[in-house]
mmCIF file of C-alpha atoms (C1' of nucleotides) in Angstrom:
data_model
loop_
_atom_site.group_PDB
_atom_site.id
_atom_site.type_symbol
_atom_site.label_atom_id
_atom_site.label_comp_id
_atom_site.label_asym_id
_atom_site.label_seq_id
_atom_site.Cartn_x
_atom_site.Cartn_y
_atom_site.Cartn_z
ATOM 1 C CA MET A 12 0.080 -0.130 -0.171
ATOM 2 C CA PRO A 13 2.049 2.961 1.138
ATOM 3 C CA GLU A 14 3.464 5.484 -1.350
ATOM 4 C CA LEU A 15 3.596 9.144 0.147
ATOM 5 C CA PRO A 16 0.085 9.728 -0.345
ATOM 6 C CA GLU A 17 -0.938 6.680 1.909
ATOM 7 C CA VAL A 18 1.821 7.718 4.307
ATOM 8 C CA GLU A 19 0.573 11.216 4.727
ATOM 9 C CA THR A 20 -2.925 9.676 4.924
ATOM 10 C CA VAL A 21 -1.978 7.793 7.842
ATOM 11 C CA ARG A 22 -0.127 10.158 9.347
ATOM 12 C CA ARG A 23 -2.834 12.745 9.600
ATOM 13 C CA GLY A 24 -4.801 10.049 10.983
ATOM 14 C CA LEU A 25 -2.869 9.357 13.590
ATOM 15 C CA ALA A 26 -1.975 12.849 14.554
ATOM 16 C CA PRO A 27 -5.007 14.023 16.342
ATOM 17 C CA VAL A 28 -5.320 10.662 18.455
ATOM 18 C CA MET A 29 -1.687 10.444 19.597
ATOM 19 C CA GLU A 30 -0.490 14.576 19.668
ATOM 20 C CA GLY A 31 -0.513 15.395 23.652
ATOM 21 C CA ALA A 32 -1.040 11.827 24.232
ATOM 22 C CA VAL A 33 1.023 9.822 26.823
ATOM 23 C CA ILE A 34 1.839 6.456 25.901
ATOM 24 C CA ALA A 35 1.438 4.392 29.091
ATOM 25 C CA GLN A 36 2.360 1.296 27.780
ATOM 26 C CA ALA A 37 4.142 -0.207 24.704
ATOM 27 C CA ASP A 38 3.700 -3.881 23.846
ATOM 28 C CA VAL A 39 6.491 -4.869 21.496
ATOM 29 C CA ASN A 40 5.342 -8.498 20.491
ATOM 30 C CA ARG A 41 8.411 -9.844 18.583
ATOM 31 C CA PRO A 42 12.448 -8.704 18.939
ATOM 32 C CA ASP A 43 12.486 -7.477 14.974
ATOM 33 C CA LEU A 44 10.621 -6.385 11.964
ATOM 34 C CA ARG A 45 13.263 -6.098 8.968
ATOM 35 C CA TRP A 46 15.676 -5.211 11.236
ATOM 36 C CA PRO A 47 15.876 -5.568 14.880
ATOM 37 C CA PHE A 48 13.727 -3.319 17.275
ATOM 38 C CA PRO A 49 15.877 -0.671 19.299
ATOM 39 C CA GLU A 50 17.528 -1.326 22.447
ATOM 40 C CA ASN A 51 14.751 -1.616 25.453
ATOM 41 C CA MET A 52 11.892 0.320 23.027
ATOM 42 C CA ALA A 53 9.212 -0.486 24.942
ATOM 43 C CA GLY A 54 10.645 1.261 28.249
ATOM 44 C CA ARG A 55 11.816 4.096 25.854
ATOM 45 C CA LEU A 56 8.549 4.868 24.483
ATOM 46 C CA THR A 57 6.740 4.399 28.100
ATOM 47 C CA ASN A 58 5.457 7.649 29.898
ATOM 48 C CA GLN A 59 6.625 9.535 26.712
ATOM 49 C CA LYS A 60 4.256 12.413 25.760
ATOM 50 C CA VAL A 61 3.647 12.430 22.044
ATOM 51 C CA LEU A 62 4.381 16.400 20.539
ATOM 52 C CA GLY A 63 4.182 15.923 17.189
ATOM 53 C CA LEU A 64 4.031 13.837 13.884
ATOM 54 C CA ARG A 65 5.921 14.345 10.894
ATOM 55 C CA ARG A 66 6.507 12.848 7.687
ATOM 56 C CA ARG A 67 10.032 12.582 5.941
ATOM 57 C CA SER A 68 9.212 10.765 2.427
ATOM 58 C CA LYS A 69 7.909 7.478 3.368
ATOM 59 C CA TYR A 70 8.423 7.631 7.262
ATOM 60 C CA ILE A 71 6.317 8.710 9.860
ATOM 61 C CA LEU A 72 8.065 10.264 13.044
ATOM 62 C CA VAL A 73 6.228 10.862 16.206
ATOM 63 C CA ASP A 74 8.211 13.227 17.978
ATOM 64 C CA LEU A 75 8.068 12.394 21.886
ATOM 65 C CA GLU A 76 8.746 14.941 24.830
ATOM 66 C CA GLY A 77 11.900 13.290 26.082
ATOM 67 C CA GLY A 78 13.980 14.306 22.954
ATOM 68 C CA GLU A 79 13.898 10.814 20.879
ATOM 69 C CA SER A 80 11.382 10.384 18.009
ATOM 70 C CA LEU A 81 10.078 6.916 16.861
ATOM 71 C CA LEU A 82 10.299 6.304 13.097
ATOM 72 C CA ILE A 83 7.900 4.337 11.485
ATOM 73 C CA HIS A 84 8.094 2.495 8.066
ATOM 74 C CA LEU A 85 5.290 0.529 6.438
ATOM 75 C CA GLY A 86 7.032 -1.526 4.110
ATOM 76 C CA MET A 87 4.820 -3.210 1.466
ATOM 77 C CA SER A 88 2.030 -4.660 3.814
ATOM 78 C CA GLY A 89 2.168 -2.459 7.204
ATOM 79 C CA ARG A 90 -0.887 -1.060 8.697
ATOM 80 C CA MET A 91 -1.528 0.965 11.164
ATOM 81 C CA LEU A 92 -4.726 0.589 13.669
ATOM 82 C CA ILE A 93 -6.807 2.721 15.994
ATOM 83 C CA SER A 94 -9.023 1.113 18.567
ATOM 84 C CA GLY A 95 -10.256 1.427 22.101
ATOM 85 C CA HIS A 96 -12.235 4.444 23.944
ATOM 86 C CA LYS A 97 -11.764 7.885 22.660
ATOM 87 C CA THR A 98 -11.980 9.087 26.184
ATOM 88 C CA GLY A 99 -11.741 8.118 29.853
ATOM 89 C CA ASP A 100 -9.350 6.528 31.739
ATOM 90 C CA TYR A 101 -6.727 4.109 30.873
ATOM 91 C CA HIS A 102 -8.045 0.794 31.895
ATOM 92 C CA HIS A 103 -5.309 -1.779 31.004
ATOM 93 C CA ASP A 104 -7.750 -2.962 28.784
ATOM 94 C CA HIS A 105 -5.619 -5.981 26.556
ATOM 95 C CA PRO A 106 -7.370 -7.575 23.809
ATOM 96 C CA VAL A 107 -5.390 -10.555 22.397
ATOM 97 C CA PRO A 108 -3.241 -9.560 19.672
ATOM 98 C CA ALA A 109 -4.157 -10.407 16.324
ATOM 99 C CA LYS A 110 -2.115 -12.327 13.868
ATOM 100 C CA HIS A 111 0.736 -9.962 12.613
ATOM 101 C CA ASP A 112 -0.058 -7.569 15.558
ATOM 102 C CA HIS A 113 4.038 -6.595 16.216
ATOM 103 C CA VAL A 114 3.624 -3.441 18.196
ATOM 104 C CA VAL A 115 0.893 -1.751 20.290
ATOM 105 C CA LEU A 116 0.822 1.899 21.924
ATOM 106 C CA HIS A 117 -2.046 2.284 24.951
ATOM 107 C CA LEU A 118 -2.328 5.886 25.058
ATOM 108 C CA ASP A 119 -3.393 7.697 28.209
ATOM 109 C CA SER A 120 -6.399 8.582 26.715
ATOM 110 C CA GLY A 121 -7.554 4.669 26.243
ATOM 111 C CA VAL A 122 -6.914 4.759 22.586
ATOM 112 C CA ARG A 123 -4.987 2.009 21.406
ATOM 113 C CA ILE A 124 -2.140 2.332 18.173
ATOM 114 C CA THR A 125 -1.548 -1.313 16.524
ATOM 115 C CA PHE A 126 1.303 -1.439 14.069
ATOM 116 C CA ASN A 127 0.177 -5.087 11.847
ATOM 117 C CA ASP A 128 2.224 -6.024 9.199
ATOM 118 C CA ALA A 129 2.069 -9.487 7.495
ATOM 119 C CA ARG A 130 5.204 -9.489 5.056
ATOM 120 C CA ARG A 131 7.694 -7.660 8.089
ATOM 121 C CA PHE A 132 9.160 -5.579 5.570
ATOM 122 C CA GLY A 133 8.538 -2.550 7.800
ATOM 123 C CA ALA A 134 10.778 -1.099 10.630
ATOM 124 C CA MET A 135 10.464 1.124 13.479
ATOM 125 C CA ASP A 136 13.404 3.028 15.228
ATOM 126 C CA LEU A 137 14.078 5.579 17.984
ATOM 127 C CA LEU A 138 16.538 8.407 17.112
ATOM 128 C CA PRO A 139 17.379 11.646 18.294
ATOM 129 C CA THR A 140 14.750 14.128 17.289
ATOM 130 C CA VAL A 141 17.545 17.071 16.787
ATOM 131 C CA GLY A 142 19.912 15.760 13.906
ATOM 132 C CA GLN A 143 17.469 13.237 12.879
ATOM 133 C CA GLU A 144 18.213 14.064 9.302
ATOM 134 C CA ASP A 145 21.411 12.061 9.536
ATOM 135 C CA HIS A 146 19.802 8.708 10.290
ATOM 136 C CA TRP A 147 20.853 6.075 8.116
ATOM 137 C CA LEU A 148 17.338 5.439 6.574
ATOM 138 C CA MET A 149 17.014 9.217 5.411
ATOM 139 C CA ARG A 150 20.515 11.070 5.003
ATOM 140 C CA ASP A 151 20.464 9.788 1.330
ATOM 141 C CA LEU A 152 16.847 10.449 0.701
ATOM 142 C CA GLY A 153 16.066 12.961 -2.273
ATOM 143 C CA PRO A 154 14.001 15.978 -1.790
ATOM 144 C CA GLU A 155 10.499 15.813 -0.793
ATOM 145 C CA PRO A 156 8.391 16.248 -4.660
ATOM 146 C CA LEU A 157 5.985 18.205 -2.630
ATOM 147 C CA GLY A 158 8.440 20.330 -1.040
ATOM 148 C CA ASN A 159 10.530 23.465 -2.430
ATOM 149 C CA ASN A 160 13.652 21.916 -3.036
ATOM 150 C CA PHE A 161 11.691 19.700 -5.968
ATOM 151 C CA ASP A 162 11.837 21.773 -9.110
ATOM 152 C CA GLU A 163 12.151 21.493 -12.728
ATOM 153 C CA ALA A 164 15.946 22.506 -12.816
ATOM 154 C CA TYR A 165 16.906 20.290 -10.063
ATOM 155 C CA LEU A 166 15.317 17.266 -11.904
ATOM 156 C CA VAL A 167 16.813 18.036 -15.095
ATOM 157 C CA GLU A 168 20.310 18.084 -13.282
ATOM 158 C CA ARG A 169 19.615 14.337 -11.639
ATOM 159 C CA LEU A 170 18.244 12.752 -14.893
ATOM 160 C CA LYS A 171 21.021 14.546 -16.933
ATOM 161 C CA ASN A 172 23.053 11.166 -18.517
ATOM 162 C CA ARG A 173 21.706 8.708 -16.708
ATOM 163 C CA ASN A 174 21.170 5.610 -18.746
ATOM 164 C CA THR A 175 18.475 3.890 -16.314
ATOM 165 C CA PRO A 176 14.841 3.972 -17.743
ATOM 166 C CA ILE A 177 12.750 6.409 -16.065
ATOM 167 C CA LYS A 178 11.084 3.898 -14.542
ATOM 168 C CA SER A 179 13.511 2.856 -12.595
ATOM 169 C CA ALA A 180 14.976 6.786 -11.636
ATOM 170 C CA LEU A 181 11.613 7.954 -10.737
ATOM 171 C CA LEU A 182 11.674 4.997 -7.757
ATOM 172 C CA ASP A 183 15.229 5.817 -7.030
ATOM 173 C CA GLN A 184 14.660 7.660 -3.547
ATOM 174 C CA ARG A 185 17.646 9.200 -3.593
ATOM 175 C CA ILE A 186 16.610 11.260 -6.594
ATOM 176 C CA VAL A 187 13.182 12.357 -5.415
ATOM 177 C CA SER A 188 11.693 10.430 -2.004
ATOM 178 C CA GLY A 189 8.135 9.191 -1.796
ATOM 179 C CA LEU A 190 7.095 7.717 -4.936
ATOM 180 C CA GLY A 191 6.481 3.910 -5.387
ATOM 181 C CA ASN A 192 5.303 1.719 -8.158
ATOM 182 C CA ILE A 193 1.854 2.935 -8.242
ATOM 183 C CA TYR A 194 2.568 6.747 -8.510
ATOM 184 C CA VAL A 195 5.043 6.432 -11.091
ATOM 185 C CA CYS A 196 3.153 4.383 -13.459
ATOM 186 C CA GLU A 197 0.407 7.161 -13.093
ATOM 187 C CA VAL A 198 2.876 9.946 -13.466
ATOM 188 C CA LEU A 199 4.643 8.270 -16.688
ATOM 189 C CA PHE A 200 1.264 7.899 -18.015
ATOM 190 C CA ARG A 201 -0.308 11.728 -17.351
ATOM 191 C CA ALA A 202 3.443 12.674 -18.735
ATOM 192 C CA GLY A 203 2.995 10.941 -22.079
ATOM 193 C CA ILE A 204 6.665 9.056 -21.513
ATOM 194 C CA HIS A 205 7.076 5.154 -22.017
ATOM 195 C CA PRO A 206 8.481 4.113 -19.095
ATOM 196 C CA ALA A 207 11.237 1.816 -20.707
ATOM 197 C CA CYS A 208 12.696 5.437 -21.992
ATOM 198 C CA LYS A 209 16.360 5.754 -20.821
ATOM 199 C CA ALA A 210 16.013 8.988 -18.016
ATOM 200 C CA GLY A 211 18.652 10.919 -19.853
ATOM 201 C CA GLN A 212 17.464 10.929 -23.351
ATOM 202 C CA ILE A 213 14.419 12.512 -22.416
ATOM 203 C CA ALA A 214 14.365 16.163 -23.335
ATOM 204 C CA ALA A 215 14.246 18.790 -20.875
ATOM 205 C CA LYS A 216 11.393 20.002 -21.694
ATOM 206 C CA ARG A 217 9.683 17.378 -20.946
ATOM 207 C CA VAL A 218 11.344 16.235 -17.584
ATOM 208 C CA SER A 219 10.415 19.697 -16.461
ATOM 209 C CA GLY A 220 7.085 18.991 -17.643
ATOM 210 C CA LEU A 221 7.050 15.899 -14.635
ATOM 211 C CA VAL A 222 7.778 18.015 -11.899
ATOM 212 C CA PRO A 223 4.024 19.608 -11.858
ATOM 213 C CA ILE A 224 2.894 16.161 -13.002
ATOM 214 C CA ILE A 225 4.319 14.378 -10.058
ATOM 215 C CA ARG A 226 2.676 17.175 -7.960
ATOM 216 C CA ALA A 227 -0.504 16.961 -9.032
ATOM 217 C CA VAL A 228 -0.667 12.966 -9.000
ATOM 218 C CA LEU A 229 0.379 13.115 -5.267
ATOM 219 C CA GLU A 230 -1.750 16.007 -3.982
ATOM 220 C CA GLU A 231 -4.726 14.262 -5.910
ATOM 221 C CA ALA A 232 -3.967 10.880 -3.870
ATOM 222 C CA ILE A 233 -3.389 13.010 -0.584
ATOM 223 C CA ALA A 234 -7.115 14.729 -1.658
ATOM 224 C CA ALA A 235 -8.591 10.809 -2.426
ATOM 225 C CA GLY A 236 -7.361 9.475 0.684
ATOM 226 C CA GLY A 237 -8.608 12.456 2.761
ATOM 227 C CA SER A 238 -12.314 12.658 1.203
ATOM 228 C CA SER A 239 -12.822 8.895 0.733
ATOM 229 C CA LEU A 240 -11.910 8.092 4.377
ATOM 230 C CA LYS A 241 -13.514 11.128 6.083
ATOM 231 C CA ASP A 242 -11.280 11.526 9.004
ATOM 232 C CA TYR A 243 -8.540 9.154 7.608
ATOM 233 C CA ARG A 244 -10.244 6.346 9.316
ATOM 234 C CA GLN A 245 -12.423 3.308 7.963
ATOM 235 C CA ALA A 246 -14.727 2.167 10.023
ATOM 236 C CA ASP A 247 -12.662 -0.608 11.472
ATOM 237 C CA GLY A 248 -10.317 1.843 12.132
ATOM 238 C CA GLU A 249 -7.575 0.967 9.847
ATOM 239 C CA LEU A 250 -5.787 3.716 8.168
ATOM 240 C CA GLY A 251 -4.645 4.957 4.977
ATOM 241 C CA TYR A 252 -6.175 2.060 2.536
ATOM 242 C CA PHE A 253 -8.171 3.700 -0.221
ATOM 243 C CA GLN A 254 -9.142 3.265 -3.928
ATOM 244 C CA HIS A 255 -8.119 5.533 -5.816
ATOM 245 C CA GLY A 256 -9.303 5.873 -9.572
ATOM 246 C CA PHE A 257 -5.643 4.215 -11.090
ATOM 247 C CA GLN A 258 -5.668 5.356 -14.854
ATOM 248 C CA VAL A 259 -3.176 2.381 -15.832
ATOM 249 C CA TYR A 260 -1.594 0.249 -12.577
ATOM 250 C CA ASP A 261 -3.060 -2.946 -12.269
ATOM 251 C CA ARG A 262 -5.305 -2.622 -15.416
ATOM 252 C CA GLU A 263 -3.740 -4.831 -17.826
ATOM 253 C CA GLY A 264 -5.784 -5.247 -20.904
ATOM 254 C CA ASP A 265 -8.091 -3.005 -20.298
ATOM 255 C CA PRO A 266 -8.435 0.218 -22.756
ATOM 256 C CA CYS A 267 -6.743 3.115 -22.417
ATOM 257 C CA VAL A 268 -8.872 5.631 -20.749
ATOM 258 C CA ASN A 269 -8.042 8.100 -23.429
ATOM 259 C CA PRO A 270 -11.203 8.315 -25.306
ATOM 260 C CA ASP A 271 -9.138 9.033 -28.498
ATOM 261 C CA CYS A 272 -7.097 6.204 -27.820
ATOM 262 C CA THR A 273 -7.935 2.349 -28.866
ATOM 263 C CA ALA A 274 -5.151 0.486 -27.371
ATOM 264 C CA GLN A 275 -4.871 -1.541 -24.304
ATOM 265 C CA ILE A 276 -2.951 -1.011 -21.102
ATOM 266 C CA THR A 277 0.001 -3.159 -21.262
ATOM 267 C CA ARG A 278 2.242 -4.508 -18.338
ATOM 268 C CA ILE A 279 5.945 -4.833 -18.751
ATOM 269 C CA VAL A 280 8.656 -6.191 -16.053
ATOM 270 C CA GLN A 281 11.527 -3.584 -15.260
ATOM 271 C CA SER A 282 14.099 -4.411 -12.183
ATOM 272 C CA GLY A 283 11.739 -7.083 -11.233
ATOM 273 C CA ARG A 284 8.781 -4.989 -10.882
ATOM 274 C CA SER A 285 5.531 -4.214 -13.295
ATOM 275 C CA SER A 286 5.281 -0.987 -15.033
ATOM 276 C CA PHE A 287 1.385 -0.322 -16.468
ATOM 277 C CA PHE A 288 1.234 1.842 -19.612
ATOM 278 C CA CYS A 289 -0.593 2.707 -22.729
ATOM 279 C CA PRO A 290 1.429 1.999 -25.504
ATOM 280 C CA GLN A 291 -0.013 4.574 -28.047
ATOM 281 C CA CYS A 292 -0.167 7.260 -25.766
ATOM 282 C CA GLN A 293 3.148 6.694 -24.034
ATOM 283 C CA ARG A 294 6.245 7.189 -26.186
ATOM 284 C "C1'" DC B 245 31.112 3.976 -10.571
ATOM 285 C "C1'" DG B 246 25.826 2.605 -12.637
ATOM 286 C "C1'" DG B 247 22.452 -0.519 -13.382
ATOM 287 C "C1'" DA B 248 20.469 -5.135 -12.610
ATOM 288 C "C1'" DT B 249 19.119 -8.555 -9.666
ATOM 289 C "C1'" DG B 250 18.149 -11.475 -5.509
ATOM 290 C "C1'" DA B 251 16.817 -11.360 -1.048
ATOM 291 C "C1'" DC B 252 14.013 -10.583 2.892
ATOM 292 C "C1'" DC B 253 8.430 -12.423 4.455
ATOM 293 C "C1'" DT B 254 3.385 -13.828 3.999
ATOM 294 C "C1'" DG B 255 -0.503 -13.464 1.775
ATOM 295 C "C1'" DT B 256 -4.083 -14.116 -2.191
ATOM 296 C "C1'" DC B 257 -5.532 -15.532 -6.429
ATOM 297 C "C1'" DG B 258 -6.281 -18.058 -10.776
ATOM 298 C "C1'" DG B 259 -5.234 -22.095 -12.610
ATOM 299 C "C1'" DC B 260 -5.390 -27.527 -13.058
ATOM 300 C "C1'" DT C 269 -10.768 -29.263 -1.981
ATOM 301 C "C1'" DG C 270 -5.708 -29.156 -2.648
ATOM 302 C "C1'" DC C 271 -1.532 -27.932 -4.664
ATOM 303 C "C1'" DC C 272 1.620 -24.803 -7.238
ATOM 304 C "C1'" DG C 273 3.161 -20.908 -9.414
ATOM 305 C "C1'" DA C 274 2.904 -15.967 -10.176
ATOM 306 C "C1'" DC C 275 2.503 -12.100 -7.914
ATOM 307 C "C1'" DA C 276 2.289 -7.846 -4.342
ATOM 308 C "C1'" DG C 277 1.827 -1.007 -2.688
ATOM 309 C "C1'" DG C 278 9.654 -1.577 -0.362
ATOM 310 C "C1'" DT C 279 14.429 -1.018 -0.550
ATOM 311 C "C1'" DC C 280 18.808 -3.046 1.050
ATOM 312 C "C1'" DA C 281 23.046 -6.011 -0.158
ATOM 313 C "C1'" DT C 282 25.395 -8.130 -4.056
ATOM 314 C "C1'" DC C 283 26.915 -8.727 -8.262
ATOM 315 C "C1'" DC C 284 28.505 -7.726 -12.965
#
DNA sequence: CGGATGACCTGTCGGC
DNA sequence: TGCCGACAGGTCATCC
């Protein structure tokens, strides 16, 4: 699920219930996800007040009063669930964890935040809030696509002379951080660029055109998450999953959405990952 | 160095 | 119904 828009939707869903709350108890049900959890994670989270939630690329950062931040990455299958009371005292309420409920945060409000991740490609870590941009998972990230440091001149420069397919280049988090397989497919369709085009051979004008398209696709997806999920939360408390009408992703064999086009959406595999595109509209 | 591939995990789906 | 392979929204380590 989680590319930048989904992670942002999860952050927006968690923020109102977590900010200002105290983590009364943290259940850590296994020693690791993709990597081992940090030393004494449960203890370091316990009795910490949550100051705020931020996002960097696909990472959620939970700033704690004691000077550390909890880093959360959802991997491929990570989900956050909100459950329990919205008000009232903390009751030491401990339902039996569901399968793959790896970490449960019990807030002093009675609300529980559960991190569930079947494939365990997700991650959690604790790091100093100050200087966290130097953390090994974040230090090499490229600019935020919705931020001021991502612009036409930057992208043209970064793609210059690159021999890799544009699909791979846009998935490279060091160039621009936050795009994943779905939104790269959608961006390239909207830009009319074939995913196998060598990045360095695309005219600067067309590369420049990618910048506003990337921004628009991500902003529309974030907006769709907000509207389709109401307060970012589904009835079962799960955050961040919403069906957004994709124009090419997972539409192999379906007709192109362009009314002037009679072609079918095609799937190819590039560096082990599916790319969906219209062979007529994308050159 | 750049670029491609394998690896990490579990779940789901379609075909036989 | 069961079994098997293909595939899944990420990204790091390794190989050429």
